[in-house]
Coordinates of C-alpha atoms and ligand atoms in Angstrom, one line a residue:
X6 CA 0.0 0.0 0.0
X7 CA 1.4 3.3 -1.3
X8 CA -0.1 6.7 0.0
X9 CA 0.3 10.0 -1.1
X10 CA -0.3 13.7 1.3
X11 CA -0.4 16.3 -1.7
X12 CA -0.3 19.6 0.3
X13 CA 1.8 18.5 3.0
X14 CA 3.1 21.7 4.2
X15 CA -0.6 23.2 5.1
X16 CA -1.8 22.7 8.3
X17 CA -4.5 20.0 7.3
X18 CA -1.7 18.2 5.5
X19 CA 0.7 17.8 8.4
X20 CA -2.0 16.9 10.4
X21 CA -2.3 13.7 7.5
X22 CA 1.0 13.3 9.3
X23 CA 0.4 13.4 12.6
X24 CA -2.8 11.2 12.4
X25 CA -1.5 8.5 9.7
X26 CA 1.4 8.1 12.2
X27 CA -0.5 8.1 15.3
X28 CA -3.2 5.4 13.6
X29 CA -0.2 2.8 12.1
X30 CA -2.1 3.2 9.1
X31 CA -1.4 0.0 7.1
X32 CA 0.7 1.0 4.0
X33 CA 4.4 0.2 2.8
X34 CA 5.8 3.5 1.6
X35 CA 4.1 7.6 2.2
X36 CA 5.6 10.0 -0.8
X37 CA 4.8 13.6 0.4
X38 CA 4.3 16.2 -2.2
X39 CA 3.7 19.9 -2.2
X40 CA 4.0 23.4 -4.4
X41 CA 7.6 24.5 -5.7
X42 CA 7.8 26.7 -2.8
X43 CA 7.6 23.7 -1.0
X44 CA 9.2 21.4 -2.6
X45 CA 12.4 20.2 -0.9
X46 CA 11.4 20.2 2.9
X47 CA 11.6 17.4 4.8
X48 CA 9.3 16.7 7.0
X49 CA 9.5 13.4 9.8
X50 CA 7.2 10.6 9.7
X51 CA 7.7 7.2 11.8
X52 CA 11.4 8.2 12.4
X53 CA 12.3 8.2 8.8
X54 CA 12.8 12.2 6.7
X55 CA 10.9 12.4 3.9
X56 CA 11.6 14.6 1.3
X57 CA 8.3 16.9 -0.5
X58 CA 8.2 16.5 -4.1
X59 CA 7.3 19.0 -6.4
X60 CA 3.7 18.1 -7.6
X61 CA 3.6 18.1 -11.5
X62 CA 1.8 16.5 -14.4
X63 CA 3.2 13.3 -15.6
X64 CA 3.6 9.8 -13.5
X65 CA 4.3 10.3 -10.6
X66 CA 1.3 8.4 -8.8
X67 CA 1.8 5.7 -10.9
X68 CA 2.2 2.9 -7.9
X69 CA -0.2 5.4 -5.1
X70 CA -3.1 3.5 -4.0
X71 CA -4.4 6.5 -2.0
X72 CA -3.7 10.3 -2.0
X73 CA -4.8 12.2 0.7
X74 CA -5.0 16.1 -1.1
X75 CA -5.4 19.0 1.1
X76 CA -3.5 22.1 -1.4
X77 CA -6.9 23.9 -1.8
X78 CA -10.0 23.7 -4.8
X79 CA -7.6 25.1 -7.6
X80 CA -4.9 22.6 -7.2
X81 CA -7.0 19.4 -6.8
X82 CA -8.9 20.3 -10.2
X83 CA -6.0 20.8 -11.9
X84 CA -4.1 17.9 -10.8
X85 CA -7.5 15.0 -11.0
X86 CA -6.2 13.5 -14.1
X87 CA -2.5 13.5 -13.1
X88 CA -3.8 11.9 -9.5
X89 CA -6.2 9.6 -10.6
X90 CA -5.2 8.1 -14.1
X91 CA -3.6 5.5 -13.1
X92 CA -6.1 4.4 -10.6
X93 CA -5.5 6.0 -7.5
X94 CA -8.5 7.0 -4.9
X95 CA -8.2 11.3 -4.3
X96 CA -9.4 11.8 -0.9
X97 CA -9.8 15.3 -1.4
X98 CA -10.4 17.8 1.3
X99 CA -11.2 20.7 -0.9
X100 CA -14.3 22.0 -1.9
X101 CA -13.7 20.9 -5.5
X102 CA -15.6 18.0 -6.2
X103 CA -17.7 18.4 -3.0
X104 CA -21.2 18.5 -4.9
X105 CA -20.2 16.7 -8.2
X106 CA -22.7 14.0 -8.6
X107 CA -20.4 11.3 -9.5
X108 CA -18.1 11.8 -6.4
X109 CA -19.3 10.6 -3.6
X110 CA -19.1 13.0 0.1
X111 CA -18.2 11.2 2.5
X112 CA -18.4 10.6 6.8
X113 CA -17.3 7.4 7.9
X114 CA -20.2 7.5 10.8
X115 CA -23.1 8.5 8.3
X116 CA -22.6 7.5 5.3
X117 CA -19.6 5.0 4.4
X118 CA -21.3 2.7 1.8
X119 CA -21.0 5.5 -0.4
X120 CA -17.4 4.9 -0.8
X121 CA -18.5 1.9 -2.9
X122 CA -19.3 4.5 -6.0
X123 CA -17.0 6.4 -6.8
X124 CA -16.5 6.4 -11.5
X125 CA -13.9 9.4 -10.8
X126 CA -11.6 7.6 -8.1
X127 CA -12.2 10.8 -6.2
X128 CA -14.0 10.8 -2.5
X129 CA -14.9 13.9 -1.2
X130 CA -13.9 15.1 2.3
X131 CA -17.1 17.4 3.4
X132 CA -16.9 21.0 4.8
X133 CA -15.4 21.0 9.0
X134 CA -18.7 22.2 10.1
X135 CA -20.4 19.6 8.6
X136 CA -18.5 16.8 9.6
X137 CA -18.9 17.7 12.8
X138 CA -22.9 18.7 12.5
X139 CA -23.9 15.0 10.3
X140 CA -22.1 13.2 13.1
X141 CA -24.1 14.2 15.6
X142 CA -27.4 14.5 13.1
X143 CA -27.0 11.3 12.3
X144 CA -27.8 9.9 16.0
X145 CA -30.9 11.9 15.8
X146 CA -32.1 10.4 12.8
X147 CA -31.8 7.4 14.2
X148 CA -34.7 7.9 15.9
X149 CA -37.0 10.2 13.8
X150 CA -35.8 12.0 10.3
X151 CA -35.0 15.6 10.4
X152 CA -37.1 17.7 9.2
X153 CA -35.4 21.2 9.4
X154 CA -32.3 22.2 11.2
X155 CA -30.6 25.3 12.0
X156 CA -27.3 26.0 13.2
X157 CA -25.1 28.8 14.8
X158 CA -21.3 27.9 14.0
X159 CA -18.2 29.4 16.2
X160 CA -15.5 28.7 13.9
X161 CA -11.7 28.8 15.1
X162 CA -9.1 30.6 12.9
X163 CA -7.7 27.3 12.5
X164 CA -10.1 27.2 9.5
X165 CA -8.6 29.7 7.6
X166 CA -5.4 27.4 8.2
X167 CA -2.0 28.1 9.8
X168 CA -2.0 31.7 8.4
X169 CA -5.3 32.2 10.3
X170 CA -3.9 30.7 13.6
X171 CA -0.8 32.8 13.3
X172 CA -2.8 36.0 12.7
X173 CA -5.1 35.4 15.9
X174 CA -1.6 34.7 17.8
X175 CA -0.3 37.7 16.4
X176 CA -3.5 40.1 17.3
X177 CA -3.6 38.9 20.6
X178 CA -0.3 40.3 21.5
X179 CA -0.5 43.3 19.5
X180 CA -3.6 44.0 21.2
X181 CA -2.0 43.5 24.7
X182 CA 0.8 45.3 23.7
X183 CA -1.8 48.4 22.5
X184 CA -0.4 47.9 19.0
X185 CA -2.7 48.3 16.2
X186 CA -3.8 44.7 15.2
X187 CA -2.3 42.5 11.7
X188 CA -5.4 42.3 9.9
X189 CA -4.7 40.4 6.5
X190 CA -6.8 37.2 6.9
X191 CA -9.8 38.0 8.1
X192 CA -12.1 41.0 7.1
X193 CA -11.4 42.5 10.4
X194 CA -9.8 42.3 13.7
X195 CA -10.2 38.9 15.8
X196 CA -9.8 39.5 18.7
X197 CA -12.3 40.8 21.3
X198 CA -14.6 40.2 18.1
X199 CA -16.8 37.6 16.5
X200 CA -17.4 38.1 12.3
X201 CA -20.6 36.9 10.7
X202 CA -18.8 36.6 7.2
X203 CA -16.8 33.7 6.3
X204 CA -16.1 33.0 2.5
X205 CA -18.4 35.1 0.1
X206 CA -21.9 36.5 0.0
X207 CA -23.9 34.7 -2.9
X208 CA -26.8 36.6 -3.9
X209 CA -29.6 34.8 -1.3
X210 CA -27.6 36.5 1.3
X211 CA -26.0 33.4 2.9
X212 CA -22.1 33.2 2.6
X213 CA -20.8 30.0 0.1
X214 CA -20.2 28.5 3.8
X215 CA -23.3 28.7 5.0
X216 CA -24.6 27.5 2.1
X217 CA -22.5 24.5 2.1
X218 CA -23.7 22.7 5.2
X219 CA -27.5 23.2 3.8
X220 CA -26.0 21.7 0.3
X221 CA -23.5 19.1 1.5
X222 CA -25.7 17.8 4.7
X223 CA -28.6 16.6 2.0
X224 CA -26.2 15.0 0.1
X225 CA -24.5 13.2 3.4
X226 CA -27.6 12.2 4.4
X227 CA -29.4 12.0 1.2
X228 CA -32.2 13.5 3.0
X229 CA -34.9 16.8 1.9
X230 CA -33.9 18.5 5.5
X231 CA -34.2 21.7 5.4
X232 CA -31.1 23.3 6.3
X233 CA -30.2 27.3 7.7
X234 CA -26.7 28.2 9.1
X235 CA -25.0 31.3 10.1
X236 CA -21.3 30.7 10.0
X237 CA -19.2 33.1 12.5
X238 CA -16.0 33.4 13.3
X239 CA -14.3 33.3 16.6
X240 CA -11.0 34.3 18.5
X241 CA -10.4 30.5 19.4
X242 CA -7.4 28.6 18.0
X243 CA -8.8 25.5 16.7
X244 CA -12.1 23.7 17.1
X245 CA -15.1 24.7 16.0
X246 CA -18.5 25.0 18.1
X247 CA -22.0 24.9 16.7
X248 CA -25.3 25.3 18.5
X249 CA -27.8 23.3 16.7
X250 CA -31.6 23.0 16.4
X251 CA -33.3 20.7 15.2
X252 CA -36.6 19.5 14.1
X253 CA -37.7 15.6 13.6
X254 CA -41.1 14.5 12.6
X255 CA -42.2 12.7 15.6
X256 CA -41.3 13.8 19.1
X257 CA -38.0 12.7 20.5
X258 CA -37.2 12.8 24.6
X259 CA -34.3 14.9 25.7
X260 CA -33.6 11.0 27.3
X261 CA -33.3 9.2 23.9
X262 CA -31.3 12.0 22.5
X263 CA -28.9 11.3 25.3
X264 CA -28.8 7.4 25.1
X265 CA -28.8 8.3 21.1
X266 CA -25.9 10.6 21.4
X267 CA -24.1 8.2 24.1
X268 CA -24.5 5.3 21.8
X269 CA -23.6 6.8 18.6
X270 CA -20.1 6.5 17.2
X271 CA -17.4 9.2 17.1
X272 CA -19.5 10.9 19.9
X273 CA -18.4 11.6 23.3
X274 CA -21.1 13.4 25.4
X275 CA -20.4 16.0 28.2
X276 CA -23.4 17.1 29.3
X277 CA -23.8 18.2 33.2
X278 CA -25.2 21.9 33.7
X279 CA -25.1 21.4 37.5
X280 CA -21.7 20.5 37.5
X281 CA -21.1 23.2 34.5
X282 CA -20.1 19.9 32.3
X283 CA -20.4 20.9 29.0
X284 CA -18.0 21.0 25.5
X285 CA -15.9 23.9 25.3
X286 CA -12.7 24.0 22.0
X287 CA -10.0 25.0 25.0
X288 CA -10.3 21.7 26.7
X289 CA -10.9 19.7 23.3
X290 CA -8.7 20.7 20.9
X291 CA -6.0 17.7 19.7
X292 CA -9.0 15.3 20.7
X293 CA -10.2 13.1 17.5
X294 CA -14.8 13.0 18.7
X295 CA -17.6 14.9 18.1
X296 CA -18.3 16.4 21.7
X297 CA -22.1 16.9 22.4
X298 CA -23.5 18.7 25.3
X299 CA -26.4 21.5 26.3
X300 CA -29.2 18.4 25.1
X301 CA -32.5 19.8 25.7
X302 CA -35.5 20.7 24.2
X303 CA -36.5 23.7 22.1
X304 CA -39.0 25.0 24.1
X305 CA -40.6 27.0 21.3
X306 CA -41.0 23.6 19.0
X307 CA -42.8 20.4 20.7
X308 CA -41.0 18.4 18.1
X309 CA -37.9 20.2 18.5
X310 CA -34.5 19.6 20.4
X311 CA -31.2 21.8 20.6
X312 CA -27.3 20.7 21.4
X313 CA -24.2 22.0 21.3
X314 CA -21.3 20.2 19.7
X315 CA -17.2 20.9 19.5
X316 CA -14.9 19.1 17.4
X317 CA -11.2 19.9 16.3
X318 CA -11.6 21.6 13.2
X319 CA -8.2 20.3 11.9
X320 CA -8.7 16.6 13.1
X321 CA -12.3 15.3 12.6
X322 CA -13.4 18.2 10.5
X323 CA -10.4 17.6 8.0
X324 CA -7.6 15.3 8.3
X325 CA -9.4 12.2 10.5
X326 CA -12.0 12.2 8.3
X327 CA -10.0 11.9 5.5
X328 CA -7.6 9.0 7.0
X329 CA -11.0 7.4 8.3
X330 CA -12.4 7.3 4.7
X331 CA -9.2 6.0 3.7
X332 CA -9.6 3.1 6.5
X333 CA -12.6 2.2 5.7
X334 CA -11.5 1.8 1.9
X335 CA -8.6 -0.7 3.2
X336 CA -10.8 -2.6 5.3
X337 CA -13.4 -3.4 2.7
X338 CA -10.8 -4.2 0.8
X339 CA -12.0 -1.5 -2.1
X340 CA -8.6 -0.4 -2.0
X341 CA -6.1 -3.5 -1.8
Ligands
LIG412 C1 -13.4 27.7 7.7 N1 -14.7 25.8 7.1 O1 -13.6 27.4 8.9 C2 -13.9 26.9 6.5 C3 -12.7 26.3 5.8 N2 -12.0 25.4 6.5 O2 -12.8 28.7 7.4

């Protein structure tokens, strides 16, 4: 078995790294390969260096079974037919092929048999603040479909990737310092702020990431759910939180939910109010679940519940789910 990190320098990509290390994942030999800048760095992996390749057309992935891609929307288009011609599976954890219909999208807890179809070789890694959302969704429909969900996501800077984490470190001691704070990343200063705007306005008035967990969570779940997000971003480092409403067509107990959530896989629940037990990303970050807490009903719906979840945006909302996908290829032998 022969796997492939395309975009290894990014923070998603060394966390392919990290997590492929930490996992044994089964393979024989990992090639790394990144842009021209990058090309040349060495980067450690089970005690051996590994050298980044320069990604180019031509053969290089002639003997990959699996490449993990994480170098952004741009790059994995123009590099499908040089990654997948001769066979190997694209993970990808761009938006690129996200809502193609021949490409399956992909969570290992919700919806693995989709793996199974995949004409392009490509799988789809979905949005962070989905991956988190269908995991917990998913437990929930367990016991009665969703009808209509709406969400409230606090999104880390980890999201706009190491340059976003290094400009929140950087504000924060500017700030302290009374320094006027780097603002290059985001559209305005992080922190002691929250911003309503990540990616673009479309012309409904939702941002393209807003839009995607109403698009990409009906695909997941291949469900009619009705779907409403507003994505915000947050002065924390690197989970993302989401409060989350939902509505199911017959009446669920705030007890089922628990026992749902409790039983459900890639879920961890902390959820005591008297004992202020609840998920917060300070405590969680570096952790590889789905964290669920704040389970109660929505008092203004009778067949409504709300929750709050955290997850590492870097880990399960990117580069777990991708080497989980991969996994689950290995052990159902699709990928040999
Ligand atoms: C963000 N979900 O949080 C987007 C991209 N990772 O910025």
């Amino acid at each position: 078995m022969k796997v492939a990190i395309v975009g290894v320098s990014g923070a998603v990509g060394q966390e392919f790294l990290r997590v492929l290390a930490e996992r044994n994942f089964p393979m024989d030999e990992l090639v790394l390969f990144g842009s021209a800048r990058s090309a040349g760095r060495t980067y450690e992996f089970k005690g051996k260096k590994l050298v980044v390749k320069e990604l180019k057309e031509g053969d290089d992935f002639k003997d990959i079974d699996i490449a993990l891609t994480s170098a952004g929307a741009s790059t994995s288009k123009a590099f499908e037919e040089t990654i997948t011609k001769h066979g190997t599976v694209m993970i990808d954890n761009s938006s690129a092929f996200r809502m193609d219909i021949d490409v399956p999208l992909v969570v290992p807890e919700v919806n693995p048999e989709d793996c199974k179809n995949m004409p392009r070789r490509i799988i789809a890694n979905p949005n962070c603040t989905t991956i988190q959302m269908v995991v917990a969704l998913k437990a929930i429909e367990k016991l009665s479909h969703i009808t209509r969900v709406h969400i409230a996501t606090y999104q880390s800077a980890s999201g706009a990737g190491a340059s976003g984490m290094a400009e929140l470190e950087e504000q924060t001691k500017e700030v302290a310092n009374n320094q006027d704070p780097t603002v290059e990343k985001f559209q305005y200063q992080l922190v002691n702020n929250v911003i309503p705007h990540i990616d673009v306005f479309l012309d409904n008035d939702y941002t393209k990431e807003e839009m995607k967990m109403y698009n990409e969570t009906r695909k997941i779940m291949h469900s009619d759910v009705q779907v409403s997000a507003t994505a915000v971003r947050v002065p924390v480092m690197r989970s993302h939180s989401e409060a989350i409403w939902v509505e199911t067509e017959k009446e669920i107990s705030v007890d089922a939910a628990h026992r749902a959530f409790e039983e459900a896989e890639g879920i961890v629940v902390i959820d005591n109010p008297a004992e202020k037990k609840y998920p917060m990303p300070l405590y969680l970050s570096g952790k590889d679940e789905v964290f669920v807490g704040r389970i109660r009903k929505d008092i203004s719906n009778p067949k409504g519940l709300t929750f709050w979840t955290v997850s590492d945006q870097i880990l399960k909302g990117a580069a777990l789910n991708a080497v989980q996908i991969a996994e689950y290829l290995v052990k159902e032998g699709i990928v040999k």
